Coordinates of C-alpha atoms in Angstrom, one line a residue:
M1 CA 14.4 -21.0 -10.1
T2 CA 12.3 -19.6 -7.2
E3 CA 14.3 -17.4 -4.8
I4 CA 14.3 -18.7 -1.2
R5 CA 14.0 -15.8 1.1
E6 CA 15.2 -15.8 4.7
K7 CA 12.2 -15.4 7.0
L8 CA 12.0 -12.3 9.2
C9 CA 13.2 -12.9 12.8
Y10 CA 11.4 -11.1 15.6
E11 CA 13.9 -11.9 18.4
D12 CA 15.9 -9.0 20.0
K13 CA 14.6 -6.3 17.5
V14 CA 13.9 -2.6 17.8
I15 CA 10.9 -1.8 15.6
L16 CA 9.2 1.2 14.1
A17 CA 5.5 0.8 15.0
P18 CA 2.7 1.1 12.5
M19 CA 1.4 4.7 12.5
V20 CA -1.3 6.2 10.3
R21 CA 0.1 8.7 7.9
I22 CA 3.5 8.6 9.6
G23 CA 4.6 5.1 8.4
T24 CA 5.0 5.9 4.7
L25 CA 8.2 5.1 2.8
P26 CA 10.4 8.2 3.8
M27 CA 9.9 7.6 7.5
R28 CA 10.4 3.9 7.2
L29 CA 13.7 4.3 5.3
L30 CA 14.9 7.0 7.8
A31 CA 14.1 4.6 10.7
L32 CA 16.2 2.0 9.0
D33 CA 19.1 4.5 8.5
Y34 CA 19.0 5.3 12.3
G35 CA 19.1 1.7 13.4
A36 CA 15.6 0.2 13.4
D37 CA 15.7 -3.5 12.6
I38 CA 12.1 -3.8 11.4
V39 CA 9.7 -1.2 10.1
Y40 CA 5.9 -1.5 9.9
T41 CA 3.7 0.3 7.3
E42 CA 0.8 2.4 8.4
E43 CA -2.4 0.3 8.6
I44 CA -3.9 -0.1 5.1
V45 CA -7.5 -1.3 4.8
D46 CA -8.2 -4.4 2.7
F47 CA -10.9 -2.8 0.5
K48 CA -8.5 0.0 -0.4
M49 CA -5.8 -2.4 -1.5
M50 CA -8.3 -4.5 -3.5
R51 CA -8.8 -1.6 -5.8
S52 CA -5.2 -1.1 -6.4
I53 CA -2.9 -2.0 -9.3
R54 CA 0.8 -3.0 -8.9
R55 CA 3.3 -1.1 -10.9
E56 CA 7.1 -1.2 -11.1
N57 CA 8.3 2.5 -11.0
D58 CA 11.6 2.5 -13.0
V59 CA 12.2 6.2 -12.4
L60 CA 12.0 6.0 -8.5
G61 CA 13.1 2.3 -8.3
T62 CA 10.0 1.5 -6.3
I63 CA 7.0 -0.9 -6.4
D64 CA 3.8 1.2 -6.3
Y65 CA 0.3 0.1 -5.5
I66 CA -1.9 2.6 -7.1
D67 CA -5.6 3.3 -6.5
R68 CA -7.1 2.6 -9.9
T69 CA -10.0 4.9 -9.3
D70 CA -8.0 8.1 -8.6
G71 CA -4.4 7.4 -9.3
T72 CA -3.1 8.0 -5.8
I73 CA -0.4 5.9 -4.2
I74 CA -1.8 3.5 -1.6
F75 CA 1.5 1.7 -0.8
R76 CA 5.0 2.4 -2.1
T77 CA 8.1 0.3 -1.2
T78 CA 11.6 -0.3 -2.5
S79 CA 14.1 -3.2 -2.4
R80 CA 16.1 -1.4 0.3
E81 CA 13.4 -2.3 2.9
S82 CA 11.9 -5.5 1.3
S83 CA 13.5 -7.9 3.9
R84 CA 12.5 -5.7 6.8
V85 CA 9.1 -4.2 6.1
V86 CA 6.0 -5.5 7.6
F87 CA 2.7 -4.7 5.8
Q88 CA 0.0 -4.0 8.4
L89 CA -3.5 -4.8 7.2
G90 CA -6.8 -3.6 8.5
T91 CA -9.4 -6.3 7.9
C92 CA -12.4 -8.2 9.3
D93 CA -12.6 -10.9 6.6
P94 CA -10.2 -13.9 6.1
L95 CA -10.7 -14.1 2.4
R96 CA -10.2 -10.4 1.7
A97 CA -7.2 -10.5 4.0
L98 CA -5.6 -13.4 2.0
E99 CA -6.3 -11.8 -1.3
V100 CA -4.5 -8.6 -0.2
A101 CA -1.7 -10.5 1.5
K102 CA -1.0 -12.5 -1.7
L103 CA -0.9 -9.3 -3.6
V104 CA 2.0 -7.9 -1.6
E105 CA 3.6 -11.2 -0.5
Q106 CA 6.6 -10.9 -2.8
D107 CA 7.2 -7.2 -1.9
V108 CA 7.2 -7.4 1.9
A109 CA 8.9 -9.4 4.7
A110 CA 5.8 -10.2 6.7
V111 CA 2.1 -9.3 7.1
D112 CA 0.5 -8.0 10.4
I113 CA -3.1 -7.9 11.2
N114 CA -4.2 -4.8 13.2
M115 CA -6.2 -5.9 16.3
G116 CA -5.5 -3.0 18.4
C117 CA -6.7 0.2 16.7
P118 CA -9.3 1.9 19.0
K119 CA -10.5 4.4 16.5
S120 CA -14.1 4.5 15.7
F121 CA -13.6 3.9 11.9
S122 CA -11.9 0.6 12.7
L123 CA -14.4 -0.5 15.4
M124 CA -17.4 0.3 13.2
G125 CA -15.9 -1.7 10.4
G126 CA -15.2 -4.7 12.6
M127 CA -11.5 -4.2 12.3
G128 CA -8.7 -3.2 14.7
A129 CA -9.6 -3.6 18.3
A130 CA -13.1 -4.9 17.4
L131 CA -11.4 -8.3 16.8
L132 CA -10.3 -8.5 20.4
T133 CA -13.8 -9.5 21.4
K134 CA -14.4 -11.6 18.2
V135 CA -11.9 -14.3 18.9
E136 CA -13.3 -16.8 16.4
K137 CA -13.1 -14.3 13.6
A138 CA -9.7 -13.1 14.6
T139 CA -8.2 -16.6 14.7
E140 CA -9.9 -17.5 11.4
I141 CA -8.2 -14.5 9.7
L142 CA -4.7 -15.5 11.1
R143 CA -5.1 -19.2 10.4
T144 CA -6.1 -18.4 6.8
L145 CA -3.0 -16.2 6.3
V146 CA -0.6 -18.6 8.0
K147 CA -1.9 -21.4 5.8
G148 CA -1.8 -19.3 2.6
L149 CA 1.4 -17.3 2.8
S150 CA 5.1 -18.1 2.5
I151 CA 6.0 -15.2 4.7
P152 CA 5.5 -14.7 8.5
V153 CA 2.1 -13.6 9.9
T154 CA 1.8 -11.6 13.1
C155 CA -0.8 -9.5 14.9
K156 CA -0.9 -6.4 17.1
I157 CA -3.3 -6.3 20.1
R158 CA -4.3 -4.3 23.2
V159 CA -4.8 -5.8 26.6
F160 CA -7.9 -6.3 28.7
Q161 CA -8.1 -5.2 32.3
D162 CA -8.4 -8.8 33.3
L163 CA -5.1 -10.6 33.0
Q164 CA -6.5 -14.0 32.5
K165 CA -8.8 -12.9 29.8
T166 CA -5.8 -11.3 28.0
L167 CA -3.8 -14.6 28.4
E168 CA -6.6 -16.7 27.0
L169 CA -6.9 -14.3 24.0
C170 CA -3.1 -14.6 23.3
D171 CA -3.3 -18.4 23.6
A172 CA -6.1 -18.5 20.9
L173 CA -4.1 -16.2 18.6
V174 CA -0.8 -18.1 19.0
S175 CA -2.6 -21.4 18.3
T176 CA -3.0 -20.2 14.7
G177 CA 0.7 -20.5 14.0
I178 CA 1.6 -16.8 14.0
S179 CA 5.4 -15.9 14.2
A180 CA 5.1 -13.1 16.8
I181 CA 2.6 -10.9 18.6
A182 CA 2.9 -7.2 19.4
V183 CA 1.2 -6.0 22.6
H184 CA 0.3 -2.4 23.3
G185 CA 0.0 -2.3 27.1
R186 CA -3.3 -0.3 27.2
T187 CA -6.9 -1.3 27.0
V188 CA -9.1 -0.1 24.1
H189 CA -10.4 2.8 26.3
E190 CA -7.1 3.9 27.6
R191 CA -5.0 6.7 25.9
Q192 CA -1.5 8.1 26.2
Q193 CA -2.1 9.7 29.5
H194 CA -2.7 6.4 31.1
S195 CA 0.1 4.3 32.3
N196 CA 1.3 1.5 30.0
R197 CA 0.6 -1.9 31.7
N198 CA 4.2 -3.2 31.6
E199 CA 3.4 -6.0 34.1
T200 CA 0.7 -7.3 31.9
I201 CA 3.1 -7.4 29.0
R202 CA 5.6 -9.2 31.1
A203 CA 3.1 -11.8 32.1
I204 CA 2.2 -12.3 28.4
A205 CA 5.9 -12.7 27.4
K206 CA 6.5 -15.2 30.2
H207 CA 3.3 -17.1 29.3
L208 CA 3.9 -17.4 25.5
S209 CA 6.6 -19.3 23.6
I210 CA 6.8 -17.0 20.5
P211 CA 8.4 -13.6 20.4
V212 CA 6.4 -10.9 22.2
I213 CA 6.9 -7.3 21.1
A214 CA 6.4 -4.7 23.7
N215 CA 4.6 -1.4 22.7
G216 CA 3.2 1.6 24.4
G217 CA 6.2 2.9 26.3
S218 CA 7.0 6.0 24.4
K219 CA 6.3 8.3 27.4
E220 CA 9.3 6.7 29.1
I221 CA 11.5 6.4 26.0
E222 CA 13.5 9.7 25.6
K223 CA 16.8 8.2 24.5
Y224 CA 18.2 4.9 23.1
S225 CA 19.1 3.5 26.5
D226 CA 15.4 3.8 27.6
I227 CA 14.5 1.2 24.9
E228 CA 16.6 -1.4 26.8
K229 CA 15.0 -0.4 30.0
F230 CA 11.5 -0.8 28.5
K231 CA 12.5 -4.2 27.2
N232 CA 13.7 -5.3 30.6
Q233 CA 10.6 -4.0 32.4
T234 CA 8.3 -6.0 30.0
G235 CA 10.5 -9.1 29.7
C236 CA 9.9 -9.1 25.9
S237 CA 11.9 -10.3 23.0
S238 CA 11.7 -6.9 21.1
V239 CA 10.5 -3.4 21.5
M240 CA 8.2 -1.4 19.2
I241 CA 8.3 2.4 19.2
A242 CA 5.6 4.8 17.9
R243 CA 5.4 8.3 19.3
S244 CA 9.0 8.7 20.3
A245 CA 10.0 7.8 16.7
E246 CA 7.3 10.0 15.3
W247 CA 8.8 13.0 17.2
N248 CA 12.4 12.2 16.5
C249 CA 13.3 9.2 14.4
S250 CA 16.9 9.3 15.5
I251 CA 15.7 7.6 18.8
F252 CA 16.8 4.5 17.0
R253 CA 20.5 5.7 17.0
K254 CA 22.7 4.0 19.6
D255 CA 25.0 7.0 19.4
G256 CA 22.2 9.4 20.6
L257 CA 19.6 11.7 19.4
L258 CA 20.2 14.1 16.5
P259 CA 19.0 17.8 16.4
I260 CA 15.4 18.1 15.1
E261 CA 16.6 20.1 12.0
D262 CA 19.0 17.4 11.0
V263 CA 16.3 14.8 11.2
I264 CA 13.9 17.0 9.2
K265 CA 16.4 17.5 6.5
A266 CA 17.1 13.7 6.3
Y267 CA 13.4 13.0 6.1
L268 CA 12.9 15.6 3.4
K269 CA 15.6 14.1 1.3
Y270 CA 13.8 10.8 1.2
A271 CA 10.5 12.6 0.6
I272 CA 12.1 14.3 -2.5
D273 CA 13.8 11.2 -3.7
F274 CA 10.6 9.1 -3.5
D275 CA 8.2 11.8 -4.7
N276 CA 6.2 11.7 -1.5
S277 CA 3.0 13.7 -1.5
P278 CA 3.3 17.3 -0.1
S279 CA 0.4 16.8 2.3
N280 CA 1.9 13.6 3.9
T281 CA 5.3 15.2 4.0
K282 CA 4.0 18.3 5.7
Y283 CA 2.1 16.2 8.2
C284 CA 5.2 14.2 9.2
V285 CA 7.3 17.2 9.6
Q286 CA 4.6 19.0 11.7
N287 CA 4.8 16.0 14.0
I288 CA 8.6 16.4 14.3
L289 CA 8.4 20.2 14.9
R290 CA 5.6 20.0 17.5
D291 CA 5.9 23.2 19.7
L292 CA 8.4 24.7 17.2
Q293 CA 5.4 25.4 14.9
E294 CA 4.9 28.5 16.8
S295 CA 8.4 29.8 16.1
P296 CA 9.1 32.1 13.1
M297 CA 10.5 29.1 11.2
G298 CA 7.5 27.0 12.2
K299 CA 5.1 29.6 10.9
Q300 CA 6.9 29.9 7.6
F301 CA 6.7 26.1 7.3
L302 CA 2.9 26.0 8.1
A303 CA 2.4 28.6 5.2
A304 CA 4.1 26.3 2.8
Q305 CA 1.9 24.3 0.4
T306 CA 4.1 22.6 -2.1
L307 CA 7.0 20.3 -1.5
E308 CA 9.4 22.9 -2.9
Q309 CA 8.0 25.5 -0.4
I310 CA 8.4 23.0 2.4
C311 CA 11.9 22.4 1.4
R312 CA 12.7 26.1 1.1
V313 CA 12.2 26.5 4.9
F314 CA 15.0 24.1 5.4
D315 CA 17.3 25.3 2.5
M316 CA 16.6 22.3 0.4
D317 CA 14.5 23.9 -2.4
D318 CA 17.4 23.7 -4.9
Y319 CA 17.7 20.0 -4.4
C320 CA 13.9 19.6 -4.7
R321 CA 13.8 21.5 -7.9
E322 CA 16.7 19.5 -9.4
K323 CA 15.1 16.2 -8.6
S324 CA 11.7 17.3 -9.8
E325 CA 13.2 18.3 -13.1
E326 CA 15.1 15.1 -13.4
Y327 CA 12.0 13.1 -12.7
R328 CA 9.9 15.1 -15.2
N329 CA 12.6 14.5 -17.9
S330 CA 12.6 10.7 -17.1
G331 CA 8.8 10.6 -17.6
L332 CA 7.6 10.3 -14.0
Q333 CA 3.9 11.2 -13.9
G334 CA 2.8 13.4 -11.0
R335 CA -0.5 14.3 -9.5
F336 CA -1.3 16.6 -12.5
Q337 CA -1.3 13.6 -14.8
V338 CA -3.9 11.5 -12.8
E339 CA -6.8 10.4 -14.9
P340 CA -9.6 8.0 -14.6
T341 CA -8.7 4.4 -15.7
R342 CA -11.9 3.8 -17.6
E343 CA -13.5 5.6 -20.6
G344 CA -16.8 5.6 -18.7
D345 CA -19.2 3.2 -17.2
G346 CA -21.5 2.6 -20.2
T347 CA -22.5 6.3 -20.4
D348 CA -21.1 9.1 -22.6
K349 CA -18.7 10.3 -19.9
G350 CA -15.6 9.2 -21.8
L351 CA -16.9 10.8 -25.0
K352 CA -17.7 14.0 -23.1
R353 CA -14.1 14.2 -21.8
K354 CA -12.8 13.7 -25.3
H355 CA -15.2 16.4 -26.6
V356 CA -14.1 18.9 -23.9
E357 CA -10.4 18.4 -24.7
E358 CA -10.9 18.8 -28.4
D359 CA -13.3 21.8 -28.1
D360 CA -11.6 25.1 -29.2
D361 CA -14.4 26.9 -27.4
V362 CA -13.2 25.7 -23.9
T363 CA -10.2 27.4 -22.4
L364 CA -8.2 24.7 -20.7
M365 CA -5.3 25.1 -18.2
R366 CA -3.5 22.8 -15.9
C367 CA -4.8 24.3 -12.6
A368 CA -5.3 22.4 -9.4
F369 CA -7.4 23.7 -6.5
L370 CA -5.3 23.5 -3.2
R371 CA -7.7 24.4 -0.4
N372 CA -5.2 25.5 2.1
G373 CA -4.1 28.3 -0.2
Y374 CA -7.4 30.3 0.2
S375 CA -9.4 31.8 3.0
D376 CA -13.2 31.4 2.7
L377 CA -13.6 34.8 1.2
E378 CA -10.8 34.3 -1.4
L379 CA -12.1 31.0 -2.9
P380 CA -12.0 31.0 -6.7
K381 CA -15.8 30.7 -7.0
S382 CA -16.3 33.6 -4.6
R383 CA -13.8 35.8 -6.5
L384 CA -15.5 34.9 -9.8
L385 CA -18.9 36.2 -8.3
Q386 CA -17.1 39.3 -7.1
W387 CA -15.7 39.8 -10.7
L388 CA -19.2 39.5 -12.1
R389 CA -20.5 42.2 -9.7
D390 CA -17.6 44.5 -10.4
N391 CA -18.1 44.2 -14.1
K392 CA -21.9 44.5 -13.9
K393 CA -22.5 41.1 -15.4
K394 CA -26.1 39.9 -14.7
D395 CA -25.9 36.2 -15.7
M396 CA -24.6 33.8 -13.0
P397 CA -21.9 31.3 -13.9
V398 CA -23.1 27.8 -14.9
Y399 CA -21.0 24.8 -13.8
D400 CA -21.2 21.6 -15.8
T401 CA -19.5 18.9 -13.6
W402 CA -19.1 15.2 -14.3
R403 CA -17.6 12.2 -12.7
E404 CA -15.5 9.3 -13.9
D405 CA -14.5 6.6 -11.5
K406 CA -13.9 8.7 -8.3
L407 CA -12.6 11.8 -10.1
F408 CA -14.3 15.0 -11.2
R409 CA -14.0 17.6 -13.9
S410 CA -16.0 20.8 -14.4
I411 CA -16.6 23.4 -17.1
V412 CA -17.7 26.9 -16.0
T413 CA -19.6 29.1 -18.5
V414 CA -19.2 32.8 -17.8
D415 CA -20.7 35.4 -20.2
G416 CA -20.9 32.7 -23.0
Q417 CA -17.3 31.6 -22.6
K418 CA -16.2 28.2 -21.2
F419 CA -13.3 27.4 -18.9
S420 CA -12.0 24.2 -17.4
S421 CA -9.0 22.7 -15.7
T422 CA -7.4 19.5 -17.2
F423 CA -6.7 18.4 -13.6
W424 CA -9.0 15.7 -12.2
E425 CA -10.2 16.5 -8.6
K426 CA -11.4 14.1 -5.9
N427 CA -14.8 15.8 -5.4
K428 CA -17.3 18.1 -7.2
K429 CA -16.6 21.2 -5.2
R430 CA -12.9 21.1 -5.9
A431 CA -13.5 20.5 -9.6
E432 CA -15.7 23.6 -9.7
Q433 CA -13.2 25.7 -7.8
G434 CA -10.5 24.6 -10.3
A435 CA -12.7 25.7 -13.3
A436 CA -13.2 29.0 -11.6
L437 CA -9.6 29.4 -11.1
V438 CA -9.0 28.9 -14.8
F439 CA -11.4 31.7 -15.5
L440 CA -9.7 34.1 -13.0
L441 CA -6.3 33.4 -14.5
S442 CA -7.7 33.9 -18.0
M443 CA -9.1 37.3 -16.9
G444 CA -5.9 38.4 -15.2
V445 CA -7.6 38.5 -11.9
V446 CA -4.9 36.2 -10.3
D447 CA -1.2 36.2 -11.0
E448 CA 0.2 33.4 -13.1
K449 CA 3.7 33.4 -11.6
Q450 CA 2.2 33.2 -8.1
L451 CA 0.0 30.2 -9.1
I452 CA 3.0 28.4 -10.5
E453 CA 5.2 29.1 -7.4
S454 CA 2.3 27.9 -5.1
G455 CA 1.8 24.7 -7.0
H456 CA -1.7 25.6 -8.3
L457 CA -0.6 25.7 -12.0
T458 CA 1.9 23.9 -14.3
R459 CA 2.9 24.8 -17.7

């Protein structure tokens, strides 16, 4: 029997806005904990999702959409948010949009089309705010989704300087059958220093018959009661919060804001529990710390590279280690296990990989090159060259680098000996640095314990 799901309601809601790199699973769950009614994912571009594969992660209890070319997580969700998470899609094509929306349809509560992003990447690709002036294309995308999906479809827009032009755009979008529309009260060329056009949003809300979600008021939203003020000023059904939530997600708490350190610890627990990437975790915590990055604690945090090092700053490293060990014992594969999905593309690449891994003449180690761990003068390739000079070796190192899918491996030959990392990197330069790092470790130039602690090496 097919399960009948209750459709998402957009009336009288407080919503976490879509934010690039911020709206990943830990932040979405934290927002729900603090009182958000609906949470949006970060914008995910259609082409990216089209090269993903869906996997049920029994260890984490999540649904993972994994990039088949490099093994990275594009979108991770869990049943806890399935009835309240909105998947925001970046697209300029109705058929691609429908293909991706059908892919995630059973895992999310609704799909939203980004029609407000002013970034050059979106505009050049015909996505985001570019759709504001391509009404026929925008309505075709929405109409295709409304017709083809069983879940609600919405869009998020910016306004024009001309109110009538804005209202005409909204009329066209609403005619497609969308369930709600989110409105950021600035034009494409306006930024945070410009005042939000609350009166324009009010006029839109009065003009339309579907729920209008007010967005863009973070400068005035410093506590929970300010959310209601913004809602009244705009006359909208609901309010969507971006920067205020990015800085302190407890803005959603009716009982008031929590101290920054409490919010960070709660965020880190979710980051640990759901194996969030260290780089994304660090980015989100940086945006919570803001000016505190200049404090002694902030500087210690900025020097951290691994998730465990980040957690150590906030006295959560024991918990991080315990969960990591638990996940390893349960068979969870991490970034060190990422491999290409194909055995090659008709060439001998797959055979080459097999040969390298079976070749006793190649010293193999599980080393990853983490760029932020090195100054320009301390890069592994630079230190390798210095070692050659110090040891009066005349022959230069030779790098043999190859690509499979979008991943790279390299073998460096030094003085007749070969060295390689078993870790697949995302570009040629990183692969060569990783091979050089294996050489340095083999020669005792770098400390093994230090590499393990910094996340560059696993045993």
